[in-house]
XYZ file of N, CA and C in Angstrom:
219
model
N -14.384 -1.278 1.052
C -13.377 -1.338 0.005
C -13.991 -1.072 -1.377
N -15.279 -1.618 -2.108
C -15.893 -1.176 -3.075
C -16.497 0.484 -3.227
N -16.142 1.257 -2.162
C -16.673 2.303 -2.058
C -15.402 2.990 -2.809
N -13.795 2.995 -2.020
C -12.758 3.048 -2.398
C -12.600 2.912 -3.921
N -12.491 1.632 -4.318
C -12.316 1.093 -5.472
C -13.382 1.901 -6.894
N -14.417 2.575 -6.154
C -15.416 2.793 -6.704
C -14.837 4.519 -7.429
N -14.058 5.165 -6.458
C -13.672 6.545 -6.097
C -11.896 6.585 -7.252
N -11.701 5.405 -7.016
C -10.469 4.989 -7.849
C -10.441 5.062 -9.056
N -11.551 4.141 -9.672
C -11.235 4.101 -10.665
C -12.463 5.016 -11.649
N -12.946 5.872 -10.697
C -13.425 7.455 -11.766
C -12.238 7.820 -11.555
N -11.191 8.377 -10.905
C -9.954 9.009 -11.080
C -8.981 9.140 -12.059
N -9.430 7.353 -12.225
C -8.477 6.379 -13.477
C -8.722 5.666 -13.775
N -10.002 5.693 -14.977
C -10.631 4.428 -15.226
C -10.081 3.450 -16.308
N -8.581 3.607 -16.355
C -7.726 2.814 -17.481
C -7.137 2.200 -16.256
N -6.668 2.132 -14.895
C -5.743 1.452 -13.875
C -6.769 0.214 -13.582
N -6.303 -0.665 -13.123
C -6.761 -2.392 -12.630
C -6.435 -1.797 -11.066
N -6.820 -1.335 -10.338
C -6.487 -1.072 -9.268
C -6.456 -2.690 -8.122
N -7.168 -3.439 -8.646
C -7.542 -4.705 -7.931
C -5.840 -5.530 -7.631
N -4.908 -5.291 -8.912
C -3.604 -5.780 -8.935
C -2.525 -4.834 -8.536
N -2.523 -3.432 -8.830
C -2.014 -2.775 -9.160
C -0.804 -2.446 -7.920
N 0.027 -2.273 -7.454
C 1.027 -2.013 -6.448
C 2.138 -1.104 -6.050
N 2.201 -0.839 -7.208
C 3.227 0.641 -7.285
C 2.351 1.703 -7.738
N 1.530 2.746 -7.344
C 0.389 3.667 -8.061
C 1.075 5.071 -7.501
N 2.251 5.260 -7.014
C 3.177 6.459 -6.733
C 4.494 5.753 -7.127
N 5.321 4.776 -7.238
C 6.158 4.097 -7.172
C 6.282 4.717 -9.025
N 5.622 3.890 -10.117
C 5.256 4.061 -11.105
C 4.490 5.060 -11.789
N 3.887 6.244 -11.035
C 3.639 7.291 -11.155
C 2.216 7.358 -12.388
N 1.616 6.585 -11.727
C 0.162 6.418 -12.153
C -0.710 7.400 -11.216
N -0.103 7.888 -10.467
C -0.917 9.289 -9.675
C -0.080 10.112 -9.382
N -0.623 11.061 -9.876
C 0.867 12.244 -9.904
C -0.231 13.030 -8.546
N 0.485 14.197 -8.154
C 0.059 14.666 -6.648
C -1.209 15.395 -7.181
N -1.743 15.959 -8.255
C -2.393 16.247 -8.282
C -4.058 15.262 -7.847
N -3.813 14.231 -8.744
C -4.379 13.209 -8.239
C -4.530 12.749 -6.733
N -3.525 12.664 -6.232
C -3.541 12.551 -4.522
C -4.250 13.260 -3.812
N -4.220 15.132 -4.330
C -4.933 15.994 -3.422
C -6.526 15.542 -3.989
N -6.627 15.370 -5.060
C -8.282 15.025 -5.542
C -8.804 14.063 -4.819
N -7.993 12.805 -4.516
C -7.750 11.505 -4.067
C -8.594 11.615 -2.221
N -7.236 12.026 -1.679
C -7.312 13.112 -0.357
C -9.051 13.432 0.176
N -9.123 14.781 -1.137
C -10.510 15.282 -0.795
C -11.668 14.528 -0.732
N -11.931 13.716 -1.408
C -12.763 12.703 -1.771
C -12.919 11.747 -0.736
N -11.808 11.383 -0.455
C -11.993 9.945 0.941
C -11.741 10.345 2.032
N -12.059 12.351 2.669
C -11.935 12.746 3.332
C -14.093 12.742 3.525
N -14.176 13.146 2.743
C -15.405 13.264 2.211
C -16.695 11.935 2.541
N -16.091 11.124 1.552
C -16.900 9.857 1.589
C -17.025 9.243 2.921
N -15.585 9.128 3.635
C -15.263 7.977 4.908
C -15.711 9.287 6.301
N -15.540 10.075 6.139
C -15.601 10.925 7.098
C -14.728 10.983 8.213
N -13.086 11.239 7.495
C -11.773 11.094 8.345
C -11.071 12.515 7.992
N -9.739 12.797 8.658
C -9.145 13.472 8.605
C -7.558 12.828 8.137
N -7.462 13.004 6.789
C -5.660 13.106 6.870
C -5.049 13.414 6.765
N -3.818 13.579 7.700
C -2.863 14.331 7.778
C -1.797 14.359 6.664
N -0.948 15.132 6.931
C 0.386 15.581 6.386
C 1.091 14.444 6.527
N 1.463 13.939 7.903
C 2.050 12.639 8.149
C 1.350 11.561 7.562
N 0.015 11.318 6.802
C -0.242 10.266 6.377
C -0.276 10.146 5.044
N -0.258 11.501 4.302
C 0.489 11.554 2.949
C 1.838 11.178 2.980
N 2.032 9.954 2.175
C 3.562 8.967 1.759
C 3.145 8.040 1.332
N 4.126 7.395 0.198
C 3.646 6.774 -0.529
C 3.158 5.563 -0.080
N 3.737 4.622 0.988
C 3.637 3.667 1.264
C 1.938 3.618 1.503
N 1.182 4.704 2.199
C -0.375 4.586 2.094
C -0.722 4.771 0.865
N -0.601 5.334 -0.121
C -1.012 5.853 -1.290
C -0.709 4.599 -2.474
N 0.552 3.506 -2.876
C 1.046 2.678 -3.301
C -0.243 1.790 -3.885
N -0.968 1.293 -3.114
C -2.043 0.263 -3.642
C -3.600 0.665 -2.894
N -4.390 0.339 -3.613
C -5.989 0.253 -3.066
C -6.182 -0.329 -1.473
N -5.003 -1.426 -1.359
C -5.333 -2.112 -0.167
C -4.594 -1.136 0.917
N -3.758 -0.337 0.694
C -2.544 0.419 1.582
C -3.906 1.990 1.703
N -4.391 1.778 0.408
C -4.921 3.189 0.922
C -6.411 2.915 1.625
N -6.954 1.445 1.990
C -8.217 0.862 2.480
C -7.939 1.000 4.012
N -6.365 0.659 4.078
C -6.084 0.116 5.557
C -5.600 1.461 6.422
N -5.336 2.618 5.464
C -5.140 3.584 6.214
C -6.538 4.592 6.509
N -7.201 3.907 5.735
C -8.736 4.739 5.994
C -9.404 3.838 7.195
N -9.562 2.610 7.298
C -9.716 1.486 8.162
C -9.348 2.040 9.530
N -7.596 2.640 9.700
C -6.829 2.987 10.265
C -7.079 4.427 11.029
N -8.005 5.255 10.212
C -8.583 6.571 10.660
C -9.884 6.588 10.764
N -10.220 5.921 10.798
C -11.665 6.030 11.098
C -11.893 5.666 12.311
C-alpha cells in the first residue's frame, strides 16, 4: 500500500489520499490521470488491467485501488 500511496501522490501531491473517497466521484482525477495512473501500477505491481476494471468504484479511493491490485495480482 505505501508503494501505491507513494505513486499517488507524485500524481497529486496536493490530494490526502489517506482520507480521500470520491477521487473520480469529485473529479480529482480526470482520465488522463487514470491512463498515467493505469501505466504505472501496471508497471510497478506487475498486473494487467483490463477495460472491465477501469470504473470508478476501483479508481474512487487508495484503498479501492490497493484491493483491486491485491485482486490482480
Amino acid at each position: 500500500m505505501d508503494e501505491l500511496l507513494k505513486i499517488l501522490t507524485e500524481l497529486k501531491p496536493d490530494v490526502d489520499f489517506n482520507s480521500e473517497k470520491a477521487l473520480i466521484d469529485n473529479a480529482i482525477l480526470d482520465s488522463f490521470d487514470i491512463v498515467q495512473l493505469i501505466t504505472t501500477i501496471k508497471d510497478t505491481f506487475d498486473i494487467d488491467i483490463t477495460p472491465a476494471e477501469i470504473v470508478p468504484e476501483n479508481f474512487n479511493s487508495a484503498e479501492a485501488l490497493w484491493a483491486m491490485i491485491q485482486r490482480l495480482q
